[in-house]
Tab-separated table of C-alpha atoms in Angstrom:
chain	number	residue	atom	x	y	z
A	1	MET	CA	-17.619	-20.820	4.472
A	2	VAL	CA	-20.314	-19.949	1.915
A	3	GLU	CA	-21.019	-16.251	1.360
A	4	SER	CA	-24.596	-15.121	1.957
A	5	ASN	CA	-26.494	-13.367	-0.825
A	6	ASP	CA	-26.252	-10.073	1.092
A	7	ASP	CA	-22.456	-10.424	1.485
A	8	LEU	CA	-22.118	-11.266	-2.199
A	9	GLU	CA	-24.153	-8.214	-3.231
A	10	ILE	CA	-22.056	-5.938	-0.991
A	11	LYS	CA	-18.841	-7.391	-2.483
A	12	ILE	CA	-20.110	-6.865	-6.037
A	13	LEU	CA	-21.111	-3.267	-5.248
A	14	ARG	CA	-17.751	-2.571	-3.569
A	15	ASN	CA	-15.836	-4.022	-6.515
A	16	ALA	CA	-17.904	-1.924	-8.916
A	17	GLU	CA	-17.059	1.192	-6.882
A	18	VAL	CA	-13.356	0.291	-6.939
A	19	GLN	CA	-13.500	-0.296	-10.696
A	20	GLU	CA	-15.004	3.147	-11.173
A	21	ALA	CA	-12.479	4.790	-8.839
A	22	SER	CA	-9.517	3.044	-10.468
A	23	ALA	CA	-10.735	3.996	-13.954
A	24	GLU	CA	-11.047	7.635	-12.848
A	25	TYR	CA	-7.541	7.546	-11.329
A	26	VAL	CA	-5.999	6.068	-14.494
A	27	ASP	CA	-7.912	8.492	-16.746
A	28	LYS	CA	-6.265	11.354	-14.878
A	29	LEU	CA	-2.863	9.642	-14.885
A	30	PHE	CA	-2.913	9.320	-18.689
A	31	CYS	CA	-4.863	12.499	-19.487
A	32	LYS	CA	-1.863	14.095	-21.250
A	33	SER	CA	-0.937	10.891	-23.114
A	34	ASN	CA	-2.020	9.679	-26.525
A	35	SER	CA	-3.888	6.492	-25.579
A	36	ASP	CA	-4.209	5.556	-29.258
A	37	PHE	CA	-0.438	5.030	-29.339
A	38	GLU	CA	-0.068	1.265	-28.945
A	39	VAL	CA	2.607	1.188	-26.240
A	40	VAL	CA	0.668	3.783	-24.206
A	41	ALA	CA	-2.475	1.648	-24.536
A	42	ILE	CA	-0.561	-1.368	-23.167
A	43	LEU	CA	0.863	0.604	-20.243
A	44	ARG	CA	-2.569	2.105	-19.542
A	45	LYS	CA	-4.186	-1.326	-19.410
A	46	LEU	CA	-1.498	-2.595	-17.028
A	47	ALA	CA	-1.923	0.520	-14.856
A	48	LEU	CA	-5.694	0.016	-14.671
A	49	ASP	CA	-5.288	-3.579	-13.507
A	50	ARG	CA	-2.576	-2.617	-10.991
A	51	ILE	CA	-4.456	0.344	-9.543
A	52	TYR	CA	-7.670	-1.687	-9.205
A	53	HIS	CA	-5.914	-4.353	-7.147
A	54	GLU	CA	-3.947	-1.800	-5.106
A	55	MET	CA	-7.168	0.040	-4.239
A	56	ILE	CA	-8.630	-3.216	-2.909
A	57	GLU	CA	-5.502	-4.360	-1.068
A	58	ASN	CA	-4.294	-0.987	0.244
A	59	PRO	CA	-7.137	1.551	0.070
A	60	ASP	CA	-5.468	3.967	2.529
A	61	GLU	CA	-2.837	4.788	-0.115
A	62	PHE	CA	-5.565	6.357	-2.249
A	63	LYS	CA	-7.301	8.417	0.418
A	64	GLU	CA	-7.011	12.174	0.043
A	65	LYS	CA	-3.873	13.233	1.834
A	66	PRO	CA	-3.670	16.268	4.122
A	67	GLN	CA	-2.652	19.414	2.292
A	68	LEU	CA	1.078	19.984	2.425
A	69	SER	CA	2.255	23.031	4.309
A	70	SER	CA	5.656	24.647	4.481
A	71	GLY	CA	4.828	27.156	7.200
A	72	GLU	CA	5.325	30.031	4.769
A	73	ARG	CA	4.415	30.562	1.134
A	74	TRP	CA	6.978	30.491	-1.633
A	75	ASP	CA	8.105	34.034	-2.480
A	76	GLY	CA	7.230	33.573	-6.166
A	77	LYS	CA	10.513	35.031	-7.410
A	78	LYS	CA	11.405	33.400	-10.720
A	79	PRO	CA	15.175	32.820	-11.096
A	80	ALA	CA	16.970	34.049	-14.214
A	81	GLY	CA	17.781	30.431	-15.085
A	82	PRO	CA	19.023	27.167	-13.580
A	83	ARG	CA	22.466	28.523	-12.681
A	84	ASP	CA	20.881	31.514	-10.954
A	85	PHE	CA	18.670	29.092	-9.024
A	86	LEU	CA	21.649	26.998	-7.943
A	87	LYS	CA	23.641	30.067	-6.927
A	88	LYS	CA	20.901	31.543	-4.756
A	89	ARG	CA	18.933	28.593	-3.453
A	90	ILE	CA	21.118	25.635	-2.563
A	91	ALA	CA	24.591	24.408	-1.752
A	92	LEU	CA	25.198	21.185	-3.635
A	93	PRO	CA	26.801	18.312	-1.712
A	94	SER	CA	30.521	17.928	-2.095
A	95	LEU	CA	31.551	15.008	-4.286
A	96	PRO	CA	33.104	12.155	-2.281
A	97	GLN	CA	36.823	11.668	-2.865
A	98	VAL	CA	36.238	8.197	-4.317
A	99	LEU	CA	33.874	9.677	-6.911
A	100	ILE	CA	36.478	12.232	-7.978
A	101	GLN	CA	39.065	9.448	-8.276
A	102	ILE	CA	36.681	7.331	-10.374
A	103	GLN	CA	36.146	10.309	-12.695
A	104	ASN	CA	39.901	10.836	-12.998
A	105	VAL	CA	40.470	7.195	-13.919
A	106	ILE	CA	37.598	7.120	-16.437
A	107	ASN	CA	38.770	10.360	-18.087
A	108	ASP	CA	42.452	9.378	-18.257
A	109	PRO	CA	43.187	7.591	-21.584
A	110	ASP	CA	46.217	5.936	-19.991
A	111	SER	CA	44.210	4.361	-17.154
A	112	SER	CA	43.862	0.603	-17.023
A	113	ALA	CA	41.356	-1.856	-15.597
A	114	SER	CA	43.670	-2.430	-12.627
A	115	ASP	CA	43.661	1.339	-11.892
A	116	LEU	CA	39.861	1.323	-11.721
A	117	ALA	CA	39.782	-1.828	-9.579
A	118	GLU	CA	42.264	-0.208	-7.193
A	119	VAL	CA	40.048	2.892	-6.762
A	120	ILE	CA	36.932	0.777	-6.232
A	121	SER	CA	38.801	-1.294	-3.634
A	122	MET	CA	39.408	1.835	-1.525
A	123	ASP	CA	35.717	2.065	-0.581
A	124	PRO	CA	34.262	-1.023	1.183
A	125	LYS	CA	30.652	0.002	0.517
A	126	LEU	CA	31.381	0.503	-3.159
A	127	VAL	CA	33.133	-2.868	-3.318
A	128	ALA	CA	30.086	-4.559	-1.785
A	129	ALA	CA	27.696	-2.828	-4.179
A	130	ILE	CA	29.745	-3.564	-7.312
A	131	LEU	CA	30.187	-7.234	-6.378
A	132	ARG	CA	26.490	-7.670	-5.615
A	133	LEU	CA	25.575	-5.991	-8.897
A	134	ALA	CA	28.039	-8.140	-10.827
A	135	ASN	CA	26.570	-11.296	-9.245
A	136	SER	CA	22.951	-10.243	-9.851
A	137	ALA	CA	20.482	-11.235	-12.578
A	138	MET	CA	21.350	-7.940	-14.228
A	139	PHE	CA	24.406	-9.668	-15.756
A	140	ASN	CA	23.981	-13.439	-15.233
A	141	PHE	CA	27.677	-14.227	-15.289
A	142	ARG	CA	28.299	-17.980	-15.161
A	143	THR	CA	31.037	-17.632	-12.573
A	144	GLU	CA	31.000	-15.964	-9.157
A	145	VAL	CA	32.528	-12.486	-9.079
A	146	ASP	CA	34.418	-12.176	-5.802
A	147	THR	CA	36.894	-9.291	-6.260
A	148	PRO	CA	36.813	-5.794	-7.782
A	149	THR	CA	39.538	-6.886	-10.231
A	150	ARG	CA	37.370	-9.764	-11.411
A	151	ALA	CA	34.317	-7.473	-11.645
A	152	VAL	CA	36.153	-4.947	-13.820
A	153	ALA	CA	37.551	-7.719	-16.010
A	154	LEU	CA	34.122	-9.268	-16.634
A	155	LEU	CA	32.161	-6.039	-16.907
A	156	GLY	CA	34.738	-4.162	-18.937
A	157	PHE	CA	36.508	-0.918	-18.066
A	158	LYS	CA	33.835	1.508	-19.340
A	159	GLN	CA	30.914	-0.472	-17.955
A	160	ALA	CA	32.477	-0.976	-14.516
A	161	GLY	CA	33.424	2.710	-14.399
A	162	SER	CA	29.857	3.748	-15.241
A	163	LEU	CA	28.408	1.469	-12.558
A	164	ALA	CA	30.854	2.764	-9.943
A	165	LEU	CA	30.043	6.372	-10.899
A	166	GLY	CA	26.295	5.785	-10.681
A	167	THR	CA	26.438	3.801	-7.446
A	168	VAL	CA	28.452	6.430	-5.574
A	169	SER	CA	26.375	9.288	-7.028
A	170	LEU	CA	23.093	7.725	-5.903
A	171	SER	CA	24.427	7.589	-2.344
A	172	LEU	CA	24.458	11.422	-2.324
A	173	PHE	CA	20.652	11.431	-2.220
A	174	LYS	CA	20.028	11.158	1.500
A	175	ARG	CA	16.763	10.960	3.419
A	176	SER	CA	14.733	14.056	2.719
A	177	LYS	CA	14.683	16.872	5.266
A	178	ASN	CA	10.979	17.346	4.608
A	179	ALA	CA	7.949	15.212	3.802
A	180	VAL	CA	7.424	16.489	0.256
A	181	LEU	CA	9.783	14.062	-1.469
A	182	GLU	CA	9.908	10.469	-0.214
A	183	VAL	CA	13.503	9.411	-0.768
A	184	GLU	CA	12.687	5.693	-0.902
A	185	LYS	CA	10.288	6.353	-3.779
A	186	PHE	CA	12.914	8.559	-5.418
A	187	TRP	CA	15.503	5.764	-5.208
A	188	LYS	CA	13.094	3.143	-6.522
A	189	HIS	CA	11.989	5.355	-9.415
A	190	SER	CA	15.619	6.114	-10.293
A	191	ILE	CA	16.573	2.427	-10.228
A	192	ALA	CA	13.449	1.467	-12.203
A	193	CYS	CA	14.267	4.044	-14.858
A	194	GLY	CA	17.851	2.780	-15.003
A	195	ILE	CA	16.833	-0.869	-15.385
A	196	ILE	CA	14.229	-0.116	-18.075
A	197	ALA	CA	16.654	2.125	-19.993
A	198	GLN	CA	19.334	-0.578	-19.819
A	199	GLU	CA	17.002	-3.344	-21.029
A	200	ILE	CA	15.711	-1.190	-23.908
A	201	ALA	CA	19.301	-0.399	-24.956
A	202	ARG	CA	20.216	-4.076	-24.722
A	203	ALA	CA	17.175	-5.153	-26.766
A	204	VAL	CA	17.980	-2.830	-29.661
A	205	LYS	CA	21.758	-3.226	-29.352
A	206	LEU	CA	22.605	0.406	-28.677
A	207	GLY	CA	25.858	-0.642	-26.989
A	208	ASP	CA	27.042	-0.141	-23.396
A	209	PRO	CA	23.722	-0.967	-21.675
A	210	GLU	CA	25.329	-0.040	-18.341
A	211	ARG	CA	25.721	3.525	-19.614
A	212	PHE	CA	21.958	3.708	-20.039
A	213	PHE	CA	21.451	2.186	-16.591
A	214	VAL	CA	23.500	4.969	-15.024
A	215	SER	CA	21.740	7.600	-17.181
A	216	GLY	CA	18.418	6.393	-15.805
A	217	LEU	CA	19.803	6.182	-12.294
A	218	LEU	CA	20.843	9.866	-12.306
A	219	HIS	CA	18.187	11.390	-14.606
A	220	ASP	CA	16.206	13.048	-11.788
A	221	ILE	CA	19.047	14.599	-9.812
A	222	GLY	CA	17.589	18.009	-10.697
A	223	LEU	CA	14.252	17.033	-9.171
A	224	TYR	CA	15.934	16.012	-5.924
A	225	VAL	CA	17.787	19.324	-5.778
A	226	LEU	CA	14.615	21.315	-6.521
A	227	PHE	CA	12.688	19.613	-3.756
A	228	GLU	CA	15.510	19.814	-1.234
A	229	SER	CA	16.290	23.470	-1.946
A	230	GLU	CA	13.242	25.101	-0.413
A	231	LYS	CA	10.208	23.389	1.116
A	232	SER	CA	7.846	26.236	0.218
A	233	LEU	CA	8.791	25.886	-3.457
A	234	ALA	CA	8.327	22.091	-3.331
A	235	VAL	CA	4.870	22.528	-1.774
A	236	GLU	CA	3.895	25.082	-4.420
A	237	LEU	CA	5.033	22.776	-7.250
A	238	VAL	CA	2.990	19.873	-5.875
A	239	ARG	CA	-0.034	22.120	-5.353
A	240	LEU	CA	0.103	23.466	-8.903
A	241	ALA	CA	0.610	20.044	-10.494
A	242	ASN	CA	-2.311	18.572	-8.572
A	243	GLU	CA	-4.766	21.463	-8.855
A	244	SER	CA	-4.088	22.063	-12.545
A	245	ALA	CA	-3.836	18.355	-13.494
A	246	GLU	CA	-0.394	19.068	-14.976
A	247	SER	CA	2.730	16.981	-15.092
A	248	LEU	CA	5.321	18.037	-12.531
A	249	TYR	CA	7.711	19.278	-15.211
A	250	ASP	CA	4.985	21.515	-16.708
A	251	ALA	CA	4.386	22.995	-13.249
A	252	GLU	CA	8.132	23.617	-12.904
A	253	ARG	CA	8.306	25.383	-16.250
A	254	GLU	CA	5.363	27.577	-15.270
A	255	LEU	CA	6.812	28.590	-11.901
A	256	LEU	CA	10.537	28.677	-12.674
A	257	GLY	CA	10.916	28.960	-16.433
A	258	PHE	CA	12.841	25.647	-16.612
A	259	ASP	CA	12.284	22.098	-15.418
A	260	HIS	CA	14.189	19.638	-13.240
A	261	ALA	CA	15.626	17.938	-16.337
A	262	ILE	CA	17.455	21.090	-17.460
A	263	LEU	CA	18.603	21.736	-13.884
A	264	GLY	CA	19.924	18.187	-13.619
A	265	GLY	CA	21.848	18.565	-16.862
A	266	VAL	CA	23.553	21.689	-15.517
A	267	ILE	CA	24.496	19.958	-12.253
A	268	ILE	CA	25.881	16.854	-13.963
A	269	LYS	CA	27.833	18.973	-16.437
A	270	ASP	CA	29.315	21.044	-13.604
A	271	TRP	CA	30.377	17.809	-11.929
A	272	SER	CA	32.314	16.894	-15.116
A	273	PHE	CA	30.354	13.687	-15.629
A	274	PRO	CA	30.342	12.070	-19.098
A	275	ARG	CA	28.466	13.905	-21.837
A	276	SER	CA	25.967	11.050	-22.265
A	277	LEU	CA	24.774	11.531	-18.669
A	278	VAL	CA	24.391	15.286	-19.199
A	279	ILE	CA	22.287	14.751	-22.338
A	280	ALA	CA	20.129	12.051	-20.744
A	281	ALA	CA	19.330	14.198	-17.711
A	282	ALA	CA	18.806	17.481	-19.563
A	283	GLY	CA	16.722	15.994	-22.367
A	284	HIS	CA	14.566	13.337	-20.767
A	285	HIS	CA	11.476	15.589	-20.825
A	286	SER	CA	12.308	17.167	-24.195
A	287	PRO	CA	13.963	14.386	-26.221
A	288	GLU	CA	13.182	16.175	-29.474
A	289	LYS	CA	15.998	18.607	-28.633
A	290	ALA	CA	18.547	15.782	-28.450
A	291	LYS	CA	17.273	13.415	-31.110
A	292	GLU	CA	20.756	12.848	-32.557
A	293	ASP	CA	21.747	11.152	-29.288
A	294	PRO	CA	19.859	8.047	-28.141
A	295	ASP	CA	20.410	8.674	-24.430
A	296	ALA	CA	17.705	11.303	-23.855
A	297	GLY	CA	15.133	9.369	-25.879
A	298	VAL	CA	15.781	6.060	-24.128
A	299	VAL	CA	15.634	7.654	-20.673
A	300	HIS	CA	12.477	9.577	-21.672
A	301	VAL	CA	10.725	6.309	-22.575
A	302	ALA	CA	12.120	4.526	-19.501
A	303	ASP	CA	11.014	7.335	-17.180
A	304	TYR	CA	7.471	7.309	-18.613
A	305	ALA	CA	7.286	3.511	-18.436
A	306	ALA	CA	8.637	3.393	-14.858
A	307	ARG	CA	6.022	5.850	-13.617
A	308	SER	CA	3.178	4.139	-15.482
A	309	LEU	CA	4.219	0.772	-13.990
A	310	GLY	CA	3.931	2.206	-10.465
A	311	TYR	CA	7.512	3.335	-9.806
A	312	ASP	CA	6.493	6.955	-9.414
A	313	LEU	CA	7.430	9.685	-6.963
A	314	GLY	CA	3.953	10.135	-5.496
A	315	ILE	CA	4.029	13.833	-6.357
A	316	SER	CA	1.960	14.458	-9.503
A	317	PRO	CA	-1.211	12.596	-10.582
A	318	VAL	CA	-0.384	13.118	-14.280
A	319	LEU	CA	2.266	11.303	-16.341
A	320	GLY	CA	2.718	13.787	-19.140
A	321	ASN	CA	3.176	12.622	-22.706
A	322	LEU	CA	5.243	9.855	-24.286
A	323	ASP	CA	7.083	11.365	-27.236
A	324	GLU	CA	6.276	9.145	-30.231
A	325	ALA	CA	9.243	10.404	-32.249
A	326	ALA	CA	11.589	9.424	-29.395
A	327	TRP	CA	10.022	5.968	-29.367
A	328	ASP	CA	10.430	5.614	-33.131
A	329	ASN	CA	14.057	6.799	-32.998
A	330	ILE	CA	14.980	4.068	-30.522
A	331	GLY	CA	13.800	1.352	-32.890
A	332	ILE	CA	12.219	-0.983	-30.350
A	333	THR	CA	8.961	-2.677	-31.358
A	334	VAL	CA	5.885	-2.732	-29.142
A	335	ASN	CA	6.104	-6.523	-28.950
A	336	GLN	CA	9.753	-6.377	-27.903
A	337	PHE	CA	8.951	-3.863	-25.181
A	338	ALA	CA	5.888	-5.749	-23.928
A	339	GLY	CA	7.994	-8.911	-23.699
A	340	LEU	CA	10.484	-7.122	-21.415
A	341	ILE	CA	7.926	-5.839	-18.885
A	342	PRO	CA	7.756	-8.988	-16.678
A	343	GLN	CA	11.560	-8.929	-16.349
A	344	PHE	CA	11.592	-5.259	-15.329
A	345	LYS	CA	10.009	-5.861	-11.923
A	346	LEU	CA	12.303	-8.778	-11.052
A	347	LEU	CA	15.410	-6.760	-11.853
A	348	ILE	CA	14.140	-3.543	-10.226
A	349	ASP	CA	13.370	-5.304	-6.934
A	350	GLU	CA	16.750	-7.047	-6.888
A	351	ILE	CA	18.821	-3.965	-7.755
A	352	PHE	CA	16.852	-1.775	-5.331
A	353	GLU	CA	17.681	-4.186	-2.528
A	354	ILE	CA	21.364	-4.095	-3.497
A	355	LEU	CA	21.757	-0.341	-3.859
A	356	SER	CA	19.445	0.834	-1.074
A	357	SER	CA	21.264	-1.331	1.468
A	358	GLU	CA	24.535	0.466	0.865
């Protein structure tokens, strides 16, 4: 069927309107970023193309949403610090017994691969997740992995332990009790950050890429706790971030005096998780404070990249800034990173399907 001249003119006008709207959206998204920085410029260009097509294919996603309401306003009382917040605002979930046993095995210098495989075997859901991960494109083993013992042998003790720790920990983040945080988006962002962090670490040979995967997987635990603690606070954070065109973590610092990264570091430390996970969580929005450790810097870059590629939480319209010193410290080139981007989506979709089904 041939389009009439009138139909063609309407289509051209509509596309021009979408181009303008998508450019405005992306301008706001990157307003706190240095667009002269080459990797930011690449991510910005990809975001512009993605947003343009999403606005055509799914325009309802970009309509102004009804204002969130919690029924009552947040009381505005600033806690003395993250521990004060945790003490007064929320009861953290109890750690599953299998998670405690995994920690004990990982932390015991006399533990063996068979000890870890035995603990993993006690939890059928964990067994399924570990085997599916081991057989995924994330590792590309040439042989099928069909038992926990085989998985631990191929992955290695430390790597298998990290994956088991991360997989069980992610299962603590249940469906949200309110509509402020969409848990599916939270899971997908966490997995995206983990995959990107892992692939960056692998590209520059930082060692133990699975460690970086788990660091990315758990980096936003503090955000989940903040948003689950009190709906009125969550609503106020979203309102401030949107009205002031701030990143979410800037809004948190303004209202609370600390951000979700610092809160997450405290939680992970209190759970006696490995130091690398504490540093990655606590420092992913201030990597300059942990520049001697690569974990915070890698997760910082991965978090920024994940959100710019569309794996965001749907909370704040602003990305924040990509720390150029953190990028330089990692040692990855722009060309290396750009070459990894097509692989990110394939891995993220596969690992999301594996972990979200558990």
